[in-house]
Short mmCIF file of C-alpha atoms and ligand atoms in Angstrom, two decimals:
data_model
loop_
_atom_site.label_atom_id
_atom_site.label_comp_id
_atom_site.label_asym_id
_atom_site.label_seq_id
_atom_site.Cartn_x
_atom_site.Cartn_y
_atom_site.Cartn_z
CA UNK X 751 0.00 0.00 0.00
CA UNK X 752 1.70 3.11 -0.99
CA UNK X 753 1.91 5.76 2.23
CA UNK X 754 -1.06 8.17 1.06
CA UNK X 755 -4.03 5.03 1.23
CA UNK X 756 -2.48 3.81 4.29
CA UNK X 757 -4.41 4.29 6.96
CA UNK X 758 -3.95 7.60 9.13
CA UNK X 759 -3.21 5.87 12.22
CA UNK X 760 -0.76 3.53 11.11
CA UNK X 761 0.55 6.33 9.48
CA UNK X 762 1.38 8.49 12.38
CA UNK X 763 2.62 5.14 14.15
CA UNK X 764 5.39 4.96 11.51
CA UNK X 765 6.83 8.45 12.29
CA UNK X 766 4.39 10.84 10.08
CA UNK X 767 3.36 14.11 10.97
CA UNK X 768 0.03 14.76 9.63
CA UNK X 769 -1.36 18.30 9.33
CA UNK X 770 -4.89 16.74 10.58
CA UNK X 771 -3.61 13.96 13.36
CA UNK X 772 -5.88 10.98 13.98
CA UNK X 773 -7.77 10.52 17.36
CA UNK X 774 -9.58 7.51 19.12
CA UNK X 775 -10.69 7.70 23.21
CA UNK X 776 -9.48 5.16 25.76
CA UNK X 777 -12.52 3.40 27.07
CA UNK X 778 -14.74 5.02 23.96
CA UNK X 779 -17.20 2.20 24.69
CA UNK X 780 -18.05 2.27 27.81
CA UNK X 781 -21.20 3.58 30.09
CA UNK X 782 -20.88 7.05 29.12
CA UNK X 783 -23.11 5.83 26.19
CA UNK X 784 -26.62 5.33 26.60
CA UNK X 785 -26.33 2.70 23.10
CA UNK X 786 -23.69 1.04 25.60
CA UNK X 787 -25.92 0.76 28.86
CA UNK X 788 -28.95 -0.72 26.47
CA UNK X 789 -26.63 -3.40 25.60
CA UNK X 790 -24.50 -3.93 29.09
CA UNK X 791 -28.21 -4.86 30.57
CA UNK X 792 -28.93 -7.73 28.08
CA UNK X 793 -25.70 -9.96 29.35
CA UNK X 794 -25.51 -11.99 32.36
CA UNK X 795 -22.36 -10.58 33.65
CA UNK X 796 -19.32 -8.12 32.61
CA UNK X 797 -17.26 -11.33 31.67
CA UNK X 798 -19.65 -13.18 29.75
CA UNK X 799 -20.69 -9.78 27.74
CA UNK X 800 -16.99 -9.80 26.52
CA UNK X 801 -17.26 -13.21 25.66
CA UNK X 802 -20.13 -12.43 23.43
CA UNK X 803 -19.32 -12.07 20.32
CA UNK X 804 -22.49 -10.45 18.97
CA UNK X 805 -22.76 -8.26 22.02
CA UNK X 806 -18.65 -7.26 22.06
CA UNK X 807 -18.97 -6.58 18.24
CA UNK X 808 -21.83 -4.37 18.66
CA UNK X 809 -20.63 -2.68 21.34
CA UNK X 810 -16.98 -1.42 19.91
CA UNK X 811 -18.83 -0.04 16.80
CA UNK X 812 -21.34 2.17 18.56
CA UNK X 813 -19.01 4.74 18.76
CA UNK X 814 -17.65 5.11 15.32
CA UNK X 815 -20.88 5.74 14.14
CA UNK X 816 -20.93 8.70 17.06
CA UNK X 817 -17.45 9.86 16.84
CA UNK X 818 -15.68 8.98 13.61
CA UNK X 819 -12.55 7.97 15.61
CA UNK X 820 -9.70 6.73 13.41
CA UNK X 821 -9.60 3.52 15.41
CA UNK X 822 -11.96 0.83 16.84
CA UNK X 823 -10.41 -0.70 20.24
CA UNK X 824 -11.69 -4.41 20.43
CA UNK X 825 -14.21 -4.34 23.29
CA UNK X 826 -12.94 -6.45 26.05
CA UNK X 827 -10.41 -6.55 29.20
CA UNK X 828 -7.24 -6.80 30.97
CA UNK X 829 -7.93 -9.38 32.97
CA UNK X 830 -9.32 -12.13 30.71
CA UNK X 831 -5.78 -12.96 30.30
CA UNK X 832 -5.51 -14.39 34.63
CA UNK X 833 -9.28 -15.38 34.01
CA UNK X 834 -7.66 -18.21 30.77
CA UNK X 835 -4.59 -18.78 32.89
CA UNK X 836 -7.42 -20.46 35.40
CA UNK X 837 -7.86 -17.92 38.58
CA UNK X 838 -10.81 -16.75 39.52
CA UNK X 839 -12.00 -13.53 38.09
CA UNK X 840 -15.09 -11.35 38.94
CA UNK X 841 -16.25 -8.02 37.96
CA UNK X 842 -18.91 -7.13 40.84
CA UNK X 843 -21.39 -4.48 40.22
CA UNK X 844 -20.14 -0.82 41.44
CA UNK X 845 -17.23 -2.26 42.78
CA UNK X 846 -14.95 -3.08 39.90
CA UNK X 847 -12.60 -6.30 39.46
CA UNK X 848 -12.29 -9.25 42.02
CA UNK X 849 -9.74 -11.92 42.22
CA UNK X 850 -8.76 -14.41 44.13
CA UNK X 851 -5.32 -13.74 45.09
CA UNK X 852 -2.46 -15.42 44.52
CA UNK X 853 0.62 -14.57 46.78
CA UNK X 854 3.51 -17.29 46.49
CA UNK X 855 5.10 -19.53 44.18
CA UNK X 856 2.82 -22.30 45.31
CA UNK X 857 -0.65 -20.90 43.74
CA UNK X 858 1.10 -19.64 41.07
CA UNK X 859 1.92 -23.07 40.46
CA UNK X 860 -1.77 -23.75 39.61
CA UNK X 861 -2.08 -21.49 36.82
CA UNK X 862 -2.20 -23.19 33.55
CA UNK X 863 -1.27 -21.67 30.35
CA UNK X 864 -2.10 -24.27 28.16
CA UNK X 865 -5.47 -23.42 27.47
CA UNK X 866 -4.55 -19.90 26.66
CA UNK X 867 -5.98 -19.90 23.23
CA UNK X 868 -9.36 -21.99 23.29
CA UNK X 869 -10.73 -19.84 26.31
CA UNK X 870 -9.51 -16.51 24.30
CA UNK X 871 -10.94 -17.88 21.00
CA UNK X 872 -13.91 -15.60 21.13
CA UNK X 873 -11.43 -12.55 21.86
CA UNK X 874 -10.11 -13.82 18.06
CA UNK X 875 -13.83 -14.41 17.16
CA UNK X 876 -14.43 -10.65 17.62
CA UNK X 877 -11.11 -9.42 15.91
CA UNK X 878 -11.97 -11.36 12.70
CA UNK X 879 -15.54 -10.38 12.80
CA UNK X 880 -14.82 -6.51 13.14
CA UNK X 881 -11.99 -6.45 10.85
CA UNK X 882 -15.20 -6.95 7.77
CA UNK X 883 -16.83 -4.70 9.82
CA UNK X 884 -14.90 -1.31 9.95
CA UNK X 885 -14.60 1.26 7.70
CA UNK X 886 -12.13 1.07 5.30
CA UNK X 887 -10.19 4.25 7.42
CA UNK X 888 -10.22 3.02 10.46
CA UNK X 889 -7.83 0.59 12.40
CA UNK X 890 -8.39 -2.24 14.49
CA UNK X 891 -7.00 -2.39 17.96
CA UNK X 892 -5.74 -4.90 20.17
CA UNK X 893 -4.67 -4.63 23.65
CA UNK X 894 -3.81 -6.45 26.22
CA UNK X 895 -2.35 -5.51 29.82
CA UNK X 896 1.21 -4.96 30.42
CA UNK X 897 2.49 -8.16 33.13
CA UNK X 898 3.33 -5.85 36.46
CA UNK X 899 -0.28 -3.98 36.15
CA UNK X 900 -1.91 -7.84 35.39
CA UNK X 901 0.29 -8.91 38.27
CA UNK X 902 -1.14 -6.08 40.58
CA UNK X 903 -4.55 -7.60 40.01
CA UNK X 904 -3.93 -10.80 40.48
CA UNK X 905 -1.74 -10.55 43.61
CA UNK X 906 -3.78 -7.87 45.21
CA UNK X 907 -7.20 -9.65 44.01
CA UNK X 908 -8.22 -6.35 43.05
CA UNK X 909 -6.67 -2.73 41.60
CA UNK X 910 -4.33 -0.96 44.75
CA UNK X 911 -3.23 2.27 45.36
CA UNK X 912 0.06 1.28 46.66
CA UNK X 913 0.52 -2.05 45.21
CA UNK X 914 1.82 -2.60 48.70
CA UNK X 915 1.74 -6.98 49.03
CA UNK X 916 3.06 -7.29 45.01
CA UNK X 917 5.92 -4.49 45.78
CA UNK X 918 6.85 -6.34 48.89
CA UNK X 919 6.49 -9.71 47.42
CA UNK X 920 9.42 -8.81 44.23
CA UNK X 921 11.55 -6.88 47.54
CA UNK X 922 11.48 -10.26 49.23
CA UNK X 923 11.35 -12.97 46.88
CA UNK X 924 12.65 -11.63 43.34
CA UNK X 925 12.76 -14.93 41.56
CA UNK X 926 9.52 -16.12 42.79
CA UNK X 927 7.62 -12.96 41.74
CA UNK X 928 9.71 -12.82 38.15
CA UNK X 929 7.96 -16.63 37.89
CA UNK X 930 4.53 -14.60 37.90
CA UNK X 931 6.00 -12.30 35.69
CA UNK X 932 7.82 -14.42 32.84
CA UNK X 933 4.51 -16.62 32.72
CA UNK X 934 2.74 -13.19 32.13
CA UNK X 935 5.20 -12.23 29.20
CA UNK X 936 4.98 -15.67 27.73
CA UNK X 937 0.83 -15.83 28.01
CA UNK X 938 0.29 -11.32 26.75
CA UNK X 939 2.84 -12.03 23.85
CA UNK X 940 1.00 -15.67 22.94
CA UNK X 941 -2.18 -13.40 23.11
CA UNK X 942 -1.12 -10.49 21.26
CA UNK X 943 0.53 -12.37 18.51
CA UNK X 944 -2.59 -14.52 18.23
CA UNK X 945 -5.02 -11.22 18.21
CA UNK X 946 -2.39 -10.11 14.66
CA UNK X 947 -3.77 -13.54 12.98
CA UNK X 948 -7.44 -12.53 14.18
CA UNK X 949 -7.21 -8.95 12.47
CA UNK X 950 -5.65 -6.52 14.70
CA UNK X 951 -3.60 -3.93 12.88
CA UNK X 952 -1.98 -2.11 16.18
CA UNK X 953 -1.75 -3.01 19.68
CA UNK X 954 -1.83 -1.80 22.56
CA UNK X 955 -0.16 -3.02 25.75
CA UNK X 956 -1.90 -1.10 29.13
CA UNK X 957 0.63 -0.21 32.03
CA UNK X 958 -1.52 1.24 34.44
CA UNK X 959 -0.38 0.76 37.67
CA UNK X 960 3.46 1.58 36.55
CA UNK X 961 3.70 5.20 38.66
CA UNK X 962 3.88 3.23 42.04
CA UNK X 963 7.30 2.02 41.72
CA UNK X 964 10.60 2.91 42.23
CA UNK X 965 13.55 3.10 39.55
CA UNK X 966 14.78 -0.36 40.04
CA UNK X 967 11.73 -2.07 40.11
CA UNK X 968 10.41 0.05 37.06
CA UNK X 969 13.15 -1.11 35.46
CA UNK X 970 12.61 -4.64 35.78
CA UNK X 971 8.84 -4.98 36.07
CA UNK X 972 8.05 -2.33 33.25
CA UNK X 973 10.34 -2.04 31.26
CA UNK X 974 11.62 -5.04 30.87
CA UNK X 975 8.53 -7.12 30.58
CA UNK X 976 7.20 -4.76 28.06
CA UNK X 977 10.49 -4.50 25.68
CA UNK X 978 10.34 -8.66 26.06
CA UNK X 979 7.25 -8.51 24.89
CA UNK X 980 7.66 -6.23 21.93
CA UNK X 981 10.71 -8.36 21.00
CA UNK X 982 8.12 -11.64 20.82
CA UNK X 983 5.34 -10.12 18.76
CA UNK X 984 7.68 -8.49 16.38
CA UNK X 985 9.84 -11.93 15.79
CA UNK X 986 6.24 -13.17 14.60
CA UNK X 987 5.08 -10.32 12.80
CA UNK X 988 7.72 -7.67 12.03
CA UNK X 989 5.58 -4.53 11.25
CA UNK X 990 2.71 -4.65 13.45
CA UNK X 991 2.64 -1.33 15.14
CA UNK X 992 2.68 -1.53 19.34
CA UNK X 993 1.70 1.75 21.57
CA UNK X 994 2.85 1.32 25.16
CA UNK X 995 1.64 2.67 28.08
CA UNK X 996 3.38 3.57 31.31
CA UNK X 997 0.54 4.89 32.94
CA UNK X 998 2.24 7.77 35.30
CA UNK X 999 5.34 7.07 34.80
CA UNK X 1000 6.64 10.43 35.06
CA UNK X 1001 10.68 11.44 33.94
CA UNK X 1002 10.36 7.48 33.51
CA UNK X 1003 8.75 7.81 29.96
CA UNK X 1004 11.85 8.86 28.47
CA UNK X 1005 13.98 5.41 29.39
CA UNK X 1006 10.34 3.56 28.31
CA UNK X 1007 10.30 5.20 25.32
CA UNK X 1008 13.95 4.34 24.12
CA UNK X 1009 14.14 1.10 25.50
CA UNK X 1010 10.85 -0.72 24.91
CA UNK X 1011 10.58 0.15 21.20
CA UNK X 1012 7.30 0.35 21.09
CA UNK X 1013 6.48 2.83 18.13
CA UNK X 1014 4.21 5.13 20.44
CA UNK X 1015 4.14 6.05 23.80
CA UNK X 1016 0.50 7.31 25.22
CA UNK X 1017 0.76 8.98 28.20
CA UNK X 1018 -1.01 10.27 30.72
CA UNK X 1019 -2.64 14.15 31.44
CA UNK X 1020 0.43 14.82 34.01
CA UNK X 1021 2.92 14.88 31.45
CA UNK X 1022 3.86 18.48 30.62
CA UNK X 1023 3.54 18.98 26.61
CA UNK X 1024 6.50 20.33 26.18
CA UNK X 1025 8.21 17.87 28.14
CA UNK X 1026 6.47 15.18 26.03
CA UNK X 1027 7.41 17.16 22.52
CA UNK X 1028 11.25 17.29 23.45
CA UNK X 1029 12.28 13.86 25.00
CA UNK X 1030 9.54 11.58 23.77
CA UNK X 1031 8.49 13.19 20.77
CA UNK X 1032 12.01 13.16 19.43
CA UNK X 1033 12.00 9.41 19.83
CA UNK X 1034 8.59 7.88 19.05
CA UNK X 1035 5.37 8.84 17.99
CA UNK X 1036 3.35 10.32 20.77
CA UNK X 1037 -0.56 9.39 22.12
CA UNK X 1038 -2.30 11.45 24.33
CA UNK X 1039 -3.27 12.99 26.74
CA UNK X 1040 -6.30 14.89 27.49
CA UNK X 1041 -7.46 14.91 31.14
CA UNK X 1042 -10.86 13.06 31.10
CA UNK X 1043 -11.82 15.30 34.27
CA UNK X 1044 -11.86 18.35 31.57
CA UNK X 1045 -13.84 15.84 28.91
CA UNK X 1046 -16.20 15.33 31.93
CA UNK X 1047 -16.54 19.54 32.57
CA UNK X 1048 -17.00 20.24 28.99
CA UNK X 1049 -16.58 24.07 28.34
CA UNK X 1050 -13.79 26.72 27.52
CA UNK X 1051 -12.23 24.91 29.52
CA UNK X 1052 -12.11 21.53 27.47
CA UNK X 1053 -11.70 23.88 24.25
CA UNK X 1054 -8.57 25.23 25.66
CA UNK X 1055 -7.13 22.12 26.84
CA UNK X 1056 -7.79 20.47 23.24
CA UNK X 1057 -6.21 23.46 21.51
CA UNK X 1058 -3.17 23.24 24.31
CA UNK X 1059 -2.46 19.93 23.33
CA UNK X 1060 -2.98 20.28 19.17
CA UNK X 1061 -0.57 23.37 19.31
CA UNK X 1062 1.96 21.68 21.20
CA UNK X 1063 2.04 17.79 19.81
CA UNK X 1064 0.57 17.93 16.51
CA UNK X 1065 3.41 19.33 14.71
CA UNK X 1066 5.57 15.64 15.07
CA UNK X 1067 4.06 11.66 14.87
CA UNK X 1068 1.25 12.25 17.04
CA UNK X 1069 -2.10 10.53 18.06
CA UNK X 1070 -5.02 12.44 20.04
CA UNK X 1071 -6.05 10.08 23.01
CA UNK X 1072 -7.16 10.85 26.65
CA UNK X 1073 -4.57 10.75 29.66
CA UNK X 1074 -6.83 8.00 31.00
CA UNK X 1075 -10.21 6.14 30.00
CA UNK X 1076 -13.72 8.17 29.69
CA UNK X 1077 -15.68 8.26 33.17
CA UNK X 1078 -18.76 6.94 33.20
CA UNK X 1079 -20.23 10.69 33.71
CA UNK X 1080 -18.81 12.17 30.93
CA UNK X 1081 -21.90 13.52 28.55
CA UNK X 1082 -21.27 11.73 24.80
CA UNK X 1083 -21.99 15.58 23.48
CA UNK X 1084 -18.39 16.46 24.98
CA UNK X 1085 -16.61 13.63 23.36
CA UNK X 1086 -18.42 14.67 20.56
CA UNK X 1087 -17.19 18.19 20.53
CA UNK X 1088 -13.62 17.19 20.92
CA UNK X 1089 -13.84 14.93 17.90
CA UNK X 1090 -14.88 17.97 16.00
CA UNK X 1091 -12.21 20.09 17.12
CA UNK X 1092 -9.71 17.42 16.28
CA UNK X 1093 -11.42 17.14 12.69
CA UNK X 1094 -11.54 20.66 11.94
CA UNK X 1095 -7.56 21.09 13.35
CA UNK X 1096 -4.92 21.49 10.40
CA UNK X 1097 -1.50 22.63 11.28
CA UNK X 1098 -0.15 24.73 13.88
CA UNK X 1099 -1.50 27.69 14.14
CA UNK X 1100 0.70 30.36 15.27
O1 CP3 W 179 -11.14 1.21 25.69
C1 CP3 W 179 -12.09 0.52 25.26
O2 CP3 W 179 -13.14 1.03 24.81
C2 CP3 W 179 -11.92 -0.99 25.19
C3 CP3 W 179 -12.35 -1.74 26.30
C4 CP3 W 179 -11.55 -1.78 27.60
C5 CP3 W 179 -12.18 -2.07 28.83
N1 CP3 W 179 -11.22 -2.19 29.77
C6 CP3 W 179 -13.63 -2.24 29.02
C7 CP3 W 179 -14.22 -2.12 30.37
C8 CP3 W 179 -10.18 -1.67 27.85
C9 CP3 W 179 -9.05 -1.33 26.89
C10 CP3 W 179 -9.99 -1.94 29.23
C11 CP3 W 179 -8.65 -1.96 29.87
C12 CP3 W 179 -8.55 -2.09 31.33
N2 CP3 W 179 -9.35 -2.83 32.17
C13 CP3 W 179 -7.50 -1.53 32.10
C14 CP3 W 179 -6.33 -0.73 31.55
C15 CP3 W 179 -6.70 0.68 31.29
C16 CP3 W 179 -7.08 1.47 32.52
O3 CP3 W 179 -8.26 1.83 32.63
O4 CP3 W 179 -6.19 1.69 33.38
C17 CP3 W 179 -7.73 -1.90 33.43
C18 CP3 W 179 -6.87 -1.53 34.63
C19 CP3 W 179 -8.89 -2.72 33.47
C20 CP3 W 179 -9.49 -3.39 34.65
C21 CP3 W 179 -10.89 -2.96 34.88
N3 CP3 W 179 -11.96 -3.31 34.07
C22 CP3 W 179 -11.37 -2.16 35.94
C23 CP3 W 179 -10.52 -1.57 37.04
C24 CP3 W 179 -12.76 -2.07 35.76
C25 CP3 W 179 -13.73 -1.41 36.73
C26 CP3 W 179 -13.73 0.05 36.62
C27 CP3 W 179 -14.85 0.46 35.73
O5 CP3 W 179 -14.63 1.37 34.90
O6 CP3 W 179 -15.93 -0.09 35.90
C28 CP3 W 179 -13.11 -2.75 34.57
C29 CP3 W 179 -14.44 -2.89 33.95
C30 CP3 W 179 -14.62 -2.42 32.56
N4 CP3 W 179 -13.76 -2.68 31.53
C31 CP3 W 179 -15.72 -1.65 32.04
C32 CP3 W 179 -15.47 -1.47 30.67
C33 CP3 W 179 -16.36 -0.77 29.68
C34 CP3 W 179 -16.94 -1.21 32.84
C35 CP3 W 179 -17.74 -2.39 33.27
C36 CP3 W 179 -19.20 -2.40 32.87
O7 CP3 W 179 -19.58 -1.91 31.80
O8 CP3 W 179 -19.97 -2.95 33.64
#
């Protein structure tokens, strides 16, 4: 495909500039939608709604008819990936994710990897089915979580805000906890490279819990894990574009950046712009980073912060995302005014 009918994200992922830069939201399906909530009501539980075809198909296209994004994100999650390794996995209402912890080499004994595949199949089953689906424009995304913020969940049994018994299980027992964390990089890159031969065009690895830890341990929990990982996918399937992301990782990005290589870094609304347009934009293409606080208010206030971050990043390889998902609160008339800013953006205007 020559580089003009390529499509505008992959594009931008291979080191273009475009006047007009594409955009998709983090969590753009989601309860923020009324289309969504209809559908959410009809499944039995959040699991089995992701591992409904028909339901997760439906769902991820609702808002490209809204919003026009230049990207459809797979609807699923993070933690299917412990749920096919074989621990138990809940989502309870209003409360969020709920696992049975594991917290030593002996239950981590008990995972099993071998069935990775057959209990993901209908992960692949909506890949294949959406990559007909799509416009011809947009790409398909796959994701997966990153293996120190799946390891949070499934040492914690649910998401912390110090990561306090996973942190203190690598101080104490490094080899035991880089068991949990090699099986992870074996089972996300088995995934990942699996979701390519489905359909996905780019993919997405989610480091969300990353801006807990300290320099060593970022080192070998993030990093690490995540440049392993890269390494895997790309020895099966050399070109496939892979946006990482180091969720708060702070002055941390930079070493990320350079020594993942990942082709895009997304990061999150504390990054300064600047910051992000002289050490990471000099490196990689750059996704981001709109508070979704500001998408919630709506306003001058979300018109400024749009133009803030168009004047500043879209000038190099650059990708219009959120710092963080949508919240459920967030009216769909906001998301659809910042699609419409992005849209009618083109060039820097000085
Ligand atoms: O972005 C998209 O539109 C694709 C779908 C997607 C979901 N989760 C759907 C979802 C993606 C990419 C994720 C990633 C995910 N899941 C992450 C990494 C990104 C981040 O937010 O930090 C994490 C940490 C999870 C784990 C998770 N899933 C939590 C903590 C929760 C509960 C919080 C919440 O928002 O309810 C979920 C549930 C979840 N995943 C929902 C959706 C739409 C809401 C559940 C529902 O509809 O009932």
């Amino acid at each position: 495909m020559s580089q003009q009918t390529q499509k505008k994200l992959i594009r931008a992922l291979n080191g273009e500039t475009l006047a007009t830069p594409p955009f998709w939201f983090m969590r753009q399906a989601g309860r923020y939608l009324p289309e969504y909530r209809k559908i959410r009501a009809t499944a039995r539980n959040f699991l089995n709604f992701c591992y409904t075809p028909d339901l997760a198909v439906e769902v991820t296209l609702q808002p490209l008819r809204r919003l026009h994004t230049d990207a459809a994100i797979m609807f699923s999650d993070i933690l299917v990936v412990p749920d096919a390794l074989g621990q138990q996995v809940e989502f309870k209402e209003g409360e969020g994710p709920v696992l049975e912890p594991i917290r030593n080499t002996r239950q981590l004994a008990e995972l099993n990897i071998d069935r990775l595949h057959d209990h993901l199949s209908p992960v692949y089953e909506v890949l294949s089915r959406l990559s007909k689906e799509i416009p011809a424009t947009t790409s398909l995304i796959g994701f997966a979580g990153a293996p120190w913020t799946l390891a949070i969940y499934m040492v914690e049994g649910r998401g912390g805000t110090e990561c306090g018994t996973a942190r203190l299980w690598d101080y104490e027992d490094q080899a035991g906890f880089k068991q949990l964390i090699d099986l992870l990089v074996d089972a996300v890159s088995q995934y990942l490279i699996q979701q390519v031969i489905a359909g996905a065009e780019v993919l997405q690895l989610f480091d969300s819990w990353s801006g807990v830890l300290s320099e060593d341990q970022f080192r070998r929990l993030v990093i690490e894990p995540n440049r392993r990982i890269v390494e895997n996918v790309r020895a099966a399937h050399p070109h496939i574009p892979i946006i990482g992301f180091p969720r708060n990782a702070g002055s941390k990005y930079e070493d990320f950046a350079r020594e993942t290589r990942m082709n895009a870094v997304s990061i999150d609304h504390s990054v300064g712009l600047q910051w992000a347009k002289d050490h990471l934009q000099t490196q990689v293409c750059v996704q981001g980073n709109l508070d979704n606080h500001v998408l919630m208010a709506g306003g001058n206030a979300l018109d400024k912060a749009v133009d803030d971050i168009l004047r500043t990043l879209s000038g190099g390889p650059f990708i219009f995302n959120l710092g963080h998902g949508i919240l459920p609160p967030t009216p769909p008339e906001n998301v659809e005014r910042v699609a419409e800013l992005i849209r009618n953006w083109s060039g820097v205007q000085e």
